[in-house]
Short mmCIF file of N, CA and C and ligand atoms in Angstrom, two decimals:
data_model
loop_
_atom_site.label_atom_id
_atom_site.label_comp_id
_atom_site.label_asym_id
_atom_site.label_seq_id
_atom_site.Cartn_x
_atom_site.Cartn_y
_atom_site.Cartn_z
N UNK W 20 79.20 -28.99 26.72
CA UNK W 20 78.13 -29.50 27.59
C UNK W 20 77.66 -28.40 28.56
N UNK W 21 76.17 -28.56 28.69
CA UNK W 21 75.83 -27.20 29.82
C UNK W 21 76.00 -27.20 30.95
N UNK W 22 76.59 -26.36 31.73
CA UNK W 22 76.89 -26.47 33.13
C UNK W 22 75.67 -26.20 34.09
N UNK W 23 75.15 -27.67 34.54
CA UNK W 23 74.29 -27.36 35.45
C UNK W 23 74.32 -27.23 36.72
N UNK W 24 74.11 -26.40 37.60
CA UNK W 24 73.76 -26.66 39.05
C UNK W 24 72.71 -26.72 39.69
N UNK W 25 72.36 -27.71 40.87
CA UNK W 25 71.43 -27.75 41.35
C UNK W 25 71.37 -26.94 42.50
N UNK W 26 70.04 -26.31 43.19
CA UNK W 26 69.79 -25.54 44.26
C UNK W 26 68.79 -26.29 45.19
N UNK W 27 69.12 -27.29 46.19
CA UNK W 27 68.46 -27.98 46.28
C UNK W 27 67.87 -28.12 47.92
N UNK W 28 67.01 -28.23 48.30
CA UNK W 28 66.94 -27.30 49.83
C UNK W 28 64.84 -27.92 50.42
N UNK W 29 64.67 -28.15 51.22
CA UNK W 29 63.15 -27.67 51.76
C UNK W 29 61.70 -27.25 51.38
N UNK W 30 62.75 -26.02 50.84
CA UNK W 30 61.72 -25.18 50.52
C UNK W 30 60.53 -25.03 50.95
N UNK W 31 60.48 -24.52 52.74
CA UNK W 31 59.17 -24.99 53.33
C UNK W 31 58.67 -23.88 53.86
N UNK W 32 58.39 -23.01 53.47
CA UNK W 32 58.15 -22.27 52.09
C UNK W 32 59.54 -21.33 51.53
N UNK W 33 59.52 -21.39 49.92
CA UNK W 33 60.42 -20.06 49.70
C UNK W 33 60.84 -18.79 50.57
N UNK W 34 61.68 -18.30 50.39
CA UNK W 34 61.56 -17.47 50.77
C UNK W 34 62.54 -16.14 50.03
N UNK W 35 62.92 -14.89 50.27
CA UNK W 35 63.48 -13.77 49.62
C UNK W 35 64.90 -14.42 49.88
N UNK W 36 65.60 -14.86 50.98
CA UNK W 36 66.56 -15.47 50.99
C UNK W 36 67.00 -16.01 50.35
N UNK W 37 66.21 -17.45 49.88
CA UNK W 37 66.43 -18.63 48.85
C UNK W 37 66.49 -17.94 47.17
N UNK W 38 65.59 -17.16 46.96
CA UNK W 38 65.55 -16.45 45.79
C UNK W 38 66.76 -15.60 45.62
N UNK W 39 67.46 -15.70 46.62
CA UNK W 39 68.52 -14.77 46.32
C UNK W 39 69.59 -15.62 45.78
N UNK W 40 69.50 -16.79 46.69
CA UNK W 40 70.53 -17.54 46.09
C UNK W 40 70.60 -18.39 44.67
N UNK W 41 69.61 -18.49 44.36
CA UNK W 41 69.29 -19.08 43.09
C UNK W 41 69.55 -18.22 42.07
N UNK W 42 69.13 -16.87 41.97
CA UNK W 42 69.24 -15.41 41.57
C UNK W 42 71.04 -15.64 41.26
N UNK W 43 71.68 -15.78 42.15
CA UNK W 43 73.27 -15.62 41.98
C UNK W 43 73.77 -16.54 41.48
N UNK W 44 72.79 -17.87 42.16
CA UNK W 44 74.03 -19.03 40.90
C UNK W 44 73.19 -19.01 39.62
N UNK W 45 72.12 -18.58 39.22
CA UNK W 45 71.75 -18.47 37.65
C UNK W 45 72.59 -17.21 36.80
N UNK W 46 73.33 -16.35 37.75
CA UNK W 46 74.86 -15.78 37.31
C UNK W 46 75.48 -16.06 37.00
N UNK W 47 76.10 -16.93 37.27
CA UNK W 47 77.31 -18.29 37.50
C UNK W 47 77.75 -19.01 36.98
N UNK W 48 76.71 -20.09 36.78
CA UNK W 48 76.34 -21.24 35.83
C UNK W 48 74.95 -20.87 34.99
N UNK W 49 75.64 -22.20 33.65
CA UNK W 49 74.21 -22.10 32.62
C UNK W 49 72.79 -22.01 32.72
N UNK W 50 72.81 -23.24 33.42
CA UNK W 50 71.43 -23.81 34.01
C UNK W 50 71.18 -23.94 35.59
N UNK W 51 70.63 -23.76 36.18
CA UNK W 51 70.34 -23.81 37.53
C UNK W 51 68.77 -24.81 37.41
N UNK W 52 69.05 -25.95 38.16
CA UNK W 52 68.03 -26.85 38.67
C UNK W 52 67.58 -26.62 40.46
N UNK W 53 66.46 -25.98 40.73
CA UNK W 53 66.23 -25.79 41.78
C UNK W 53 65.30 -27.06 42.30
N UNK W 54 65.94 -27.92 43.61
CA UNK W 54 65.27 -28.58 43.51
C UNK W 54 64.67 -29.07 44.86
N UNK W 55 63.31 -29.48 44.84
CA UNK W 55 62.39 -29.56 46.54
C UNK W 55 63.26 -30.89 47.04
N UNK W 56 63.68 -30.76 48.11
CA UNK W 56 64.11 -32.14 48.36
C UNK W 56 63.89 -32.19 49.76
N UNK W 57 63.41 -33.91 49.96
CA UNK W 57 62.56 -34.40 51.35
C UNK W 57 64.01 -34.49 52.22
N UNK W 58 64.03 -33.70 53.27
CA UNK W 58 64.83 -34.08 54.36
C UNK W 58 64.54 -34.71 55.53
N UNK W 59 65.32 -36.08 55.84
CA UNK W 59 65.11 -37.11 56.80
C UNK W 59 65.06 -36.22 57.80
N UNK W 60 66.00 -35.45 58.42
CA UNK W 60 65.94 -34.86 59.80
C UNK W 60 64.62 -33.80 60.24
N UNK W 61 63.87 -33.64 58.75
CA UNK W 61 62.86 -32.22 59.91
C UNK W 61 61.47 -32.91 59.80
N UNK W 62 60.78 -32.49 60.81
CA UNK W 62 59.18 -32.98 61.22
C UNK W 62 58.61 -32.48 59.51
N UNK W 63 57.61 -32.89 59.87
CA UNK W 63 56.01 -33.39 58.55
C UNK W 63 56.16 -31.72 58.19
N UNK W 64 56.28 -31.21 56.90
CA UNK W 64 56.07 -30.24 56.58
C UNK W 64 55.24 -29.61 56.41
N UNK W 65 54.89 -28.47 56.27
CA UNK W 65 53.78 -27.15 55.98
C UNK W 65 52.87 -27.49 54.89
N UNK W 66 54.05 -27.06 53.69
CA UNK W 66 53.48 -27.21 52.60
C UNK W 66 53.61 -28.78 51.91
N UNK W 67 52.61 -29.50 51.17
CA UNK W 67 53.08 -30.28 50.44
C UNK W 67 53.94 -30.03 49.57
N UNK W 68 55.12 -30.98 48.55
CA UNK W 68 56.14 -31.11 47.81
C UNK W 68 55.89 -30.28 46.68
N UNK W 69 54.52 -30.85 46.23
CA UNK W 69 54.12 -29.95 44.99
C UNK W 69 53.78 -28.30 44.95
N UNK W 70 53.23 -28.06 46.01
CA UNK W 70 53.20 -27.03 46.14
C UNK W 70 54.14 -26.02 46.34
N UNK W 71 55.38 -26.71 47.19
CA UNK W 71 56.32 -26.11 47.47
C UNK W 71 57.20 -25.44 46.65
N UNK W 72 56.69 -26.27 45.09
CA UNK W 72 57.49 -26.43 43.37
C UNK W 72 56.65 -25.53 43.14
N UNK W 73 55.03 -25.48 43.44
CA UNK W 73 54.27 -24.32 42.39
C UNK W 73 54.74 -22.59 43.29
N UNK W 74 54.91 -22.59 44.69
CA UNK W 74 55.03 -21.78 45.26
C UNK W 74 56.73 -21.10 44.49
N UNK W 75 57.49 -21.94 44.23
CA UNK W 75 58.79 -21.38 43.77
C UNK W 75 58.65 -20.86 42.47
N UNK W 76 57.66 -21.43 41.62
CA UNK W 76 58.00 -21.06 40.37
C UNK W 76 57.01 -20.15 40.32
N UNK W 77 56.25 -19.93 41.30
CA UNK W 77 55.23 -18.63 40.97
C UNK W 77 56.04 -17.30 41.78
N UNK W 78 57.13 -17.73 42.35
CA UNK W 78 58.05 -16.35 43.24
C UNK W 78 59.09 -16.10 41.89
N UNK W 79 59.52 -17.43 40.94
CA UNK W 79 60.79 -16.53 39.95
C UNK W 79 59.74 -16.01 39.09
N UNK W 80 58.89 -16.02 39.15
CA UNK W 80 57.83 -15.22 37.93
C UNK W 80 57.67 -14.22 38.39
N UNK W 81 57.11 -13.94 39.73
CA UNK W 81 57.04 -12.70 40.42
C UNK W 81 57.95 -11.51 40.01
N UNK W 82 59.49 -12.50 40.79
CA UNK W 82 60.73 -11.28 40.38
C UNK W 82 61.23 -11.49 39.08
N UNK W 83 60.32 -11.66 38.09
CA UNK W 83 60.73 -11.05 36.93
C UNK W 83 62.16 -12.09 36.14
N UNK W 84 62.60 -11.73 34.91
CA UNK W 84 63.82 -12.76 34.22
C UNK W 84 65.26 -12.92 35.87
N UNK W 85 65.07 -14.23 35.90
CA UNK W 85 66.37 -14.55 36.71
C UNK W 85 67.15 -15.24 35.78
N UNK W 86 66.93 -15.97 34.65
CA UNK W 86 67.92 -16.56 33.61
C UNK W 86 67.33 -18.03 33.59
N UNK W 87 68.35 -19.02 33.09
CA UNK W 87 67.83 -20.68 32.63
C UNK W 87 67.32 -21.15 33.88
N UNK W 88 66.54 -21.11 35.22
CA UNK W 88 66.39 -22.10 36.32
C UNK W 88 64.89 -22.94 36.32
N UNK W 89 65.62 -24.42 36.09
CA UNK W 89 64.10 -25.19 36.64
C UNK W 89 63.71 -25.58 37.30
N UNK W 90 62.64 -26.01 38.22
CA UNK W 90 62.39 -26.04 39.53
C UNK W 90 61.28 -27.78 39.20
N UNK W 91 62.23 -28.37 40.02
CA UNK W 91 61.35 -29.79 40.23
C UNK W 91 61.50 -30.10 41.54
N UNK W 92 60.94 -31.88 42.03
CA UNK W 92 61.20 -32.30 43.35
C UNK W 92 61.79 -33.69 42.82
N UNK W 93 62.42 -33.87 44.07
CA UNK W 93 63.14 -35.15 43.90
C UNK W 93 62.60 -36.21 45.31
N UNK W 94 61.97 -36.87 45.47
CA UNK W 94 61.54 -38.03 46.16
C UNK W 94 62.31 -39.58 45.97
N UNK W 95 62.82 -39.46 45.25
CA UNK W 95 63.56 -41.03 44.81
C UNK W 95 64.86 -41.78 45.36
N UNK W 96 65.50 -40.78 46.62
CA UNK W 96 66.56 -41.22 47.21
C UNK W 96 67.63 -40.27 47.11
N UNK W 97 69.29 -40.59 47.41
CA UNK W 97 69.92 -39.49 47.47
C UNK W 97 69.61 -38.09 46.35
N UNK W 98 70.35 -37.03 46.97
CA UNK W 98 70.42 -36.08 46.54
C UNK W 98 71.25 -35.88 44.65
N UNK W 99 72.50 -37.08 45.12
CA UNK W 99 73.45 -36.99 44.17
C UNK W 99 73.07 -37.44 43.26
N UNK W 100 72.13 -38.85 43.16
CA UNK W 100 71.32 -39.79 42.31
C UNK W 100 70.57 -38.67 41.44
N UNK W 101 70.40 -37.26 41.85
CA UNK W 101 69.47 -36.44 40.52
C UNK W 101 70.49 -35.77 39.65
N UNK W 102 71.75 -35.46 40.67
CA UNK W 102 72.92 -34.40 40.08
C UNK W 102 73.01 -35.91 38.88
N UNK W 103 73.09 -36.91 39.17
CA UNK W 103 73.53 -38.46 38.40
C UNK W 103 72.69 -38.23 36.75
N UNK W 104 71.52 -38.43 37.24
CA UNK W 104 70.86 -38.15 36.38
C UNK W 104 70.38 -37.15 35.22
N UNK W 105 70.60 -35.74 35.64
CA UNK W 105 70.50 -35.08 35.06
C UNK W 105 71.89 -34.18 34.27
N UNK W 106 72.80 -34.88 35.20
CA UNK W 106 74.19 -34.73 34.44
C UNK W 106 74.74 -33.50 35.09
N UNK W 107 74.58 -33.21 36.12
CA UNK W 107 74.76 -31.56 37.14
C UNK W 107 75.96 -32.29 37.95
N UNK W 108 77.03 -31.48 37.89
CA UNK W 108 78.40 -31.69 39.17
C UNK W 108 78.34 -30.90 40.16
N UNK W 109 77.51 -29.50 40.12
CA UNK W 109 77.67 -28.85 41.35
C UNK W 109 76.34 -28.76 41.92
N UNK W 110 76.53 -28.75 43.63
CA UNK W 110 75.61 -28.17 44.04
C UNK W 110 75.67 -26.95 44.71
N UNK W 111 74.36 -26.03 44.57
CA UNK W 111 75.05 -24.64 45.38
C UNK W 111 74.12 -24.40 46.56
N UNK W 112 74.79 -24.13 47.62
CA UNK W 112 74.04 -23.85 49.07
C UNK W 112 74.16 -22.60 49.30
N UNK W 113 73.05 -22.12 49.47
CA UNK W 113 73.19 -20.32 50.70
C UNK W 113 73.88 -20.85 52.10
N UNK W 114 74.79 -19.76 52.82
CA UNK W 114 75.34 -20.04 53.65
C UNK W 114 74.79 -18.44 54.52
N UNK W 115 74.14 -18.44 55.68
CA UNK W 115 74.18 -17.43 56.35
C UNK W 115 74.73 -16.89 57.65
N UNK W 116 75.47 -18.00 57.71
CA UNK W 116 76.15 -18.07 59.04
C UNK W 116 77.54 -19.14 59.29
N UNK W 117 78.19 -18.96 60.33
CA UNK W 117 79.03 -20.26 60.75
C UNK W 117 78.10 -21.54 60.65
N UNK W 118 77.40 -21.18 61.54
CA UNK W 118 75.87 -22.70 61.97
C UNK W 118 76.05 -23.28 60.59
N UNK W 119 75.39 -22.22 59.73
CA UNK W 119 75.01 -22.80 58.52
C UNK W 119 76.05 -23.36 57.80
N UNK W 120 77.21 -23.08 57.90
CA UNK W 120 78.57 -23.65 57.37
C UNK W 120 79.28 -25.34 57.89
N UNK W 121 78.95 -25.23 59.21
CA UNK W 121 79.00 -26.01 60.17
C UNK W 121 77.99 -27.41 59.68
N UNK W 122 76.60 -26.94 59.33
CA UNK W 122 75.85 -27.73 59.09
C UNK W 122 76.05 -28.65 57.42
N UNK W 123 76.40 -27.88 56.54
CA UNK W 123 76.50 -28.09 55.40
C UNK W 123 77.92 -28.78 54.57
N UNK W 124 78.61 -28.65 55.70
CA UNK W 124 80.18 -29.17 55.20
C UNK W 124 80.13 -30.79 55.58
N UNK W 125 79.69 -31.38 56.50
CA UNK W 125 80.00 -32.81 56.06
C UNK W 125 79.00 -33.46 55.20
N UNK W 126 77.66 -32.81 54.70
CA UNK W 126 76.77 -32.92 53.55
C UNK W 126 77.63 -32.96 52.24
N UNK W 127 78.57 -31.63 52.32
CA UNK W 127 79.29 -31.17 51.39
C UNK W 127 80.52 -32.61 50.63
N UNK W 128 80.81 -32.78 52.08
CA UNK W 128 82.22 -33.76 52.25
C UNK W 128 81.65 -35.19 51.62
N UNK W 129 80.65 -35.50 52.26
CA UNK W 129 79.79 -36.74 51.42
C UNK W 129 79.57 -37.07 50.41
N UNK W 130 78.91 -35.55 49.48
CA UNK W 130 77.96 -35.78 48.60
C UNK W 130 79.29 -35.68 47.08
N UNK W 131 80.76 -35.23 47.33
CA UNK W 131 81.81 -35.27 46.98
C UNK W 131 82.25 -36.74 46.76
N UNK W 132 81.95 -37.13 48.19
CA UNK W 132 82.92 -38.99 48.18
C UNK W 132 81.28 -39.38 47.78
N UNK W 133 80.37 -39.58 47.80
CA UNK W 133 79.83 -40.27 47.00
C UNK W 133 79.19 -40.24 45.72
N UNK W 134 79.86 -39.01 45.04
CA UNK W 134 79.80 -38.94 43.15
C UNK W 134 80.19 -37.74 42.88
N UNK W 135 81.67 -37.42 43.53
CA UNK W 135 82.53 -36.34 43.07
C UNK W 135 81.68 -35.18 42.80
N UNK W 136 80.22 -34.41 43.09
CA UNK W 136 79.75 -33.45 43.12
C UNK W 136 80.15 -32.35 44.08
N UNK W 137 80.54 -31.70 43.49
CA UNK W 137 81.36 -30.30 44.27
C UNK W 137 79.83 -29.66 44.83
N UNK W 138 80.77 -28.61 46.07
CA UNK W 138 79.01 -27.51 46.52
C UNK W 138 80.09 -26.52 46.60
N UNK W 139 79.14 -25.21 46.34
CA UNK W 139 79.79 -23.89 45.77
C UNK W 139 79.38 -23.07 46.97
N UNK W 140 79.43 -22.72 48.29
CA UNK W 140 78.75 -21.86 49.10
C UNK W 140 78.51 -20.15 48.63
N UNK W 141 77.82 -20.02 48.55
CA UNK W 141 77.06 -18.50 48.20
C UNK W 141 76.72 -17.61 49.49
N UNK W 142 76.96 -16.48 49.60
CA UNK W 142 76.43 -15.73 50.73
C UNK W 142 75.07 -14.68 50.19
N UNK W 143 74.11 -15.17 50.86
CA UNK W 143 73.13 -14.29 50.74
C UNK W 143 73.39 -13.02 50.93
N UNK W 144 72.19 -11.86 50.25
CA UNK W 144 72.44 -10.28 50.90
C UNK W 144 72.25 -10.70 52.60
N UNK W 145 73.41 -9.95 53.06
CA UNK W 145 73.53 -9.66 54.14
C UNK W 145 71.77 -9.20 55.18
N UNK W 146 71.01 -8.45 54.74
CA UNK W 146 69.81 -7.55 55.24
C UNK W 146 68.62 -9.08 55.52
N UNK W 147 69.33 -10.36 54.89
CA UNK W 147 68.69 -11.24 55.27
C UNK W 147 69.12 -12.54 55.70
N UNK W 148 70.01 -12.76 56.38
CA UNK W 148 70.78 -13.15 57.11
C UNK W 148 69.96 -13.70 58.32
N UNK W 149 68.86 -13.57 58.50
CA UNK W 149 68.20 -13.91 60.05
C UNK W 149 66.89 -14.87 59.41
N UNK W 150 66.56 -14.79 58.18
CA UNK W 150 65.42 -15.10 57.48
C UNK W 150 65.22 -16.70 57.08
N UNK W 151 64.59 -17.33 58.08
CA UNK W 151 64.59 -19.21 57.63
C UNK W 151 63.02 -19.35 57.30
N UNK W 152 62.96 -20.48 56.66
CA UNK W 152 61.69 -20.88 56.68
C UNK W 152 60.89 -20.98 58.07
N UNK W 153 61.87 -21.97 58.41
CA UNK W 153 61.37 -22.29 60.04
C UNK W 153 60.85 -21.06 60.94
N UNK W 154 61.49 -20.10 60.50
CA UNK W 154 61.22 -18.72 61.46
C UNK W 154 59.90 -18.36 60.92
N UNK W 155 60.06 -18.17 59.42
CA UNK W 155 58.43 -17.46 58.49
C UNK W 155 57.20 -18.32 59.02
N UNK W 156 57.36 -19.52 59.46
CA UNK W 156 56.45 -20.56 59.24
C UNK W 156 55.74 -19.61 61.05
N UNK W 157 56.89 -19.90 62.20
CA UNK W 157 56.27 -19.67 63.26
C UNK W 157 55.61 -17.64 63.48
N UNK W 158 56.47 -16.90 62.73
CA UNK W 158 56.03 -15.78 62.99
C UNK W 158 54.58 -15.46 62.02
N UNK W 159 54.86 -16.65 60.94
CA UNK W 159 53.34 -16.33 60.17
C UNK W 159 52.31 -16.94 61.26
N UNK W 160 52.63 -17.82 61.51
CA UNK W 160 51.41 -18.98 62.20
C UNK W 160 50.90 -18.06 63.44
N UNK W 161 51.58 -17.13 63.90
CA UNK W 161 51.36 -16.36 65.22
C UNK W 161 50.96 -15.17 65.11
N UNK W 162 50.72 -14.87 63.61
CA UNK W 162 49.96 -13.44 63.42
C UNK W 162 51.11 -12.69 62.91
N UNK W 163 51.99 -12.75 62.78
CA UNK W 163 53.15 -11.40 62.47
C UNK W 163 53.57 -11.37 61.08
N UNK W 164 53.69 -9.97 60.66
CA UNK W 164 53.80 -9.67 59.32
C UNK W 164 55.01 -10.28 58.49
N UNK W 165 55.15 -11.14 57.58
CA UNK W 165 56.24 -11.39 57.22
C UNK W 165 56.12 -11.18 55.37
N UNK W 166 55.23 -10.16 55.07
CA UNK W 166 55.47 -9.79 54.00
C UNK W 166 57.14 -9.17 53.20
N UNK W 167 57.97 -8.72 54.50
CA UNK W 167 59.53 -8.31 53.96
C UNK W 167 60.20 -9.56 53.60
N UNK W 168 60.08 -10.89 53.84
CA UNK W 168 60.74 -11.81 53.88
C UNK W 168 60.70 -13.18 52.29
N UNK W 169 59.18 -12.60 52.44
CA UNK W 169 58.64 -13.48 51.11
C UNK W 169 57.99 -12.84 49.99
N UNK W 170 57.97 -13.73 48.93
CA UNK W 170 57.24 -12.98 47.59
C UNK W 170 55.51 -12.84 48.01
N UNK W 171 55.08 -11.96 47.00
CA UNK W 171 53.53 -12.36 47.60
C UNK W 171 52.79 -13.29 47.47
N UNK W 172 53.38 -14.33 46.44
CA UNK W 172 52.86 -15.70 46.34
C UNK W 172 52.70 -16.17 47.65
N UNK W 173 53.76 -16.20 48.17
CA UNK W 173 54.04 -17.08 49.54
C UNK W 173 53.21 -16.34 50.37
N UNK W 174 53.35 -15.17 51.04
CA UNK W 174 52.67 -14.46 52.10
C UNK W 174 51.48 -14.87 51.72
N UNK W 175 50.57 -14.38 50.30
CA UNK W 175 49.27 -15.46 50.48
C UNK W 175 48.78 -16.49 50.94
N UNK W 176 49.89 -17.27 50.40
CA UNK W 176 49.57 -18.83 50.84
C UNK W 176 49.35 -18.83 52.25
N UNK W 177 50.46 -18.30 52.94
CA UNK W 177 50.70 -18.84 54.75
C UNK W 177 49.23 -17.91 54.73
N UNK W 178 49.12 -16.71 54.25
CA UNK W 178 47.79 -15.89 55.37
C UNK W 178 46.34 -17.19 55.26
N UNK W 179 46.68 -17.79 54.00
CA UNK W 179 45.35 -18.94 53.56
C UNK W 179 45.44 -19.85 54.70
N UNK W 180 46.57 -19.96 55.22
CA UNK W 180 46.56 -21.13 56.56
C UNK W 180 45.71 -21.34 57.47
O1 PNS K 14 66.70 -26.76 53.18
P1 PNS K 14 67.38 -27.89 53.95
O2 PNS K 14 66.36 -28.68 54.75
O3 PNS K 14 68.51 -27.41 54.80
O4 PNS K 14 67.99 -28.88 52.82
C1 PNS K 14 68.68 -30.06 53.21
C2 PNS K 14 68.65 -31.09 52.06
C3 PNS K 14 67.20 -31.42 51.70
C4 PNS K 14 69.36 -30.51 50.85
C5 PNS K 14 69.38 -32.38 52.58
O5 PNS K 14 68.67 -32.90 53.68
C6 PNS K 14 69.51 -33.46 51.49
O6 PNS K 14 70.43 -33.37 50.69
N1 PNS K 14 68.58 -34.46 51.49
C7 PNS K 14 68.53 -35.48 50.47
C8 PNS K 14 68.99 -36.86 50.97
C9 PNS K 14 70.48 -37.01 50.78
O7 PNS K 14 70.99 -36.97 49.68
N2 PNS K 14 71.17 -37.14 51.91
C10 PNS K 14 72.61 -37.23 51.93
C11 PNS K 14 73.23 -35.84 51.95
S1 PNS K 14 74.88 -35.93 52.40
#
């Protein structure tokens, strides 16, 4: 059976970060399912859902063969309900920090007790370690160059803003 994992996150917008991590678990495992998923806790997003899917799959085209990864959205309720469905046990998170460790472990602890899906933490390259959406969104919106951070798909898009 193929070992799938999901990469499953925001995505509000991609960014060189996120591509990294997807990049490493399509190392890893067979298949990598990257997937847009609506989070209860953050305000009305940037990009719409769909876009957020065309913006990703136009950045793994950008950088060229990364291996088996497909990129959908999930709107239909928990997270685990897609790992359910599509038959995936792991999920894999970028971790760039304690914070980020901090934040992701009782997600982790949950999404375990509620359908035995393991999460694999990954460390991004280090040189991007400071790089969130949330940050790209305000330093784009304010004029500042954030072409080092994103593919040029993305930097288009935000300059279209
Ligand atoms: O990129 P983000 O915003 O840090 O990703 C967080 C996300 C979307 C993966 C998380 O909010 C999530 O899993 N949402 C789906 C709803 C769900 O399954 N909640 C229970 C998780 S324990």
């Amino acid at each position: 059976m193929t070992q799938i994992a999901v990469v499953p996150g925001s995505f509000d917008p991609v960014t060189l970060g996120h591509l990294d991590v997807i990049r490493r678990a399509a190392q890893i495992f067979e298949q990598v399912h990257v997937l847009v998923v609506h989070n209860p806790d953050k305000k009305p997003a940037m990009f719409e859902a769909g876009e957020r899917v065309r913006l990703i799959r136009a950045s793994l085209e950008e950088l060229g063969e990364v291996g088996d990864v497909r990129v959908g959205e999930w709107t239909a309720g928990l997270l685990v309900d897609y790992c359910r469905s599509v038959g995936a046990t792991v999920l894999v998170k970028g971790v760039r920090s304690g914070e980020d460790v901090a934040y992701e472990t009782p997600m982790a602890i949950m999404n375990r007790h509620l359908a035995d899906v393991e999460t694999v933490f990954l460390l991004p390259d280090a040189g991007r370690s400071h790089v969130s959406s949330s940050l790209i969104r305000q330093v784009s919106s304010l004029g500042g160059d954030v072409t080092p951070y994103v593919p040029r798909v993305v930097a288009a898009a935000l300059a279209a803003r």
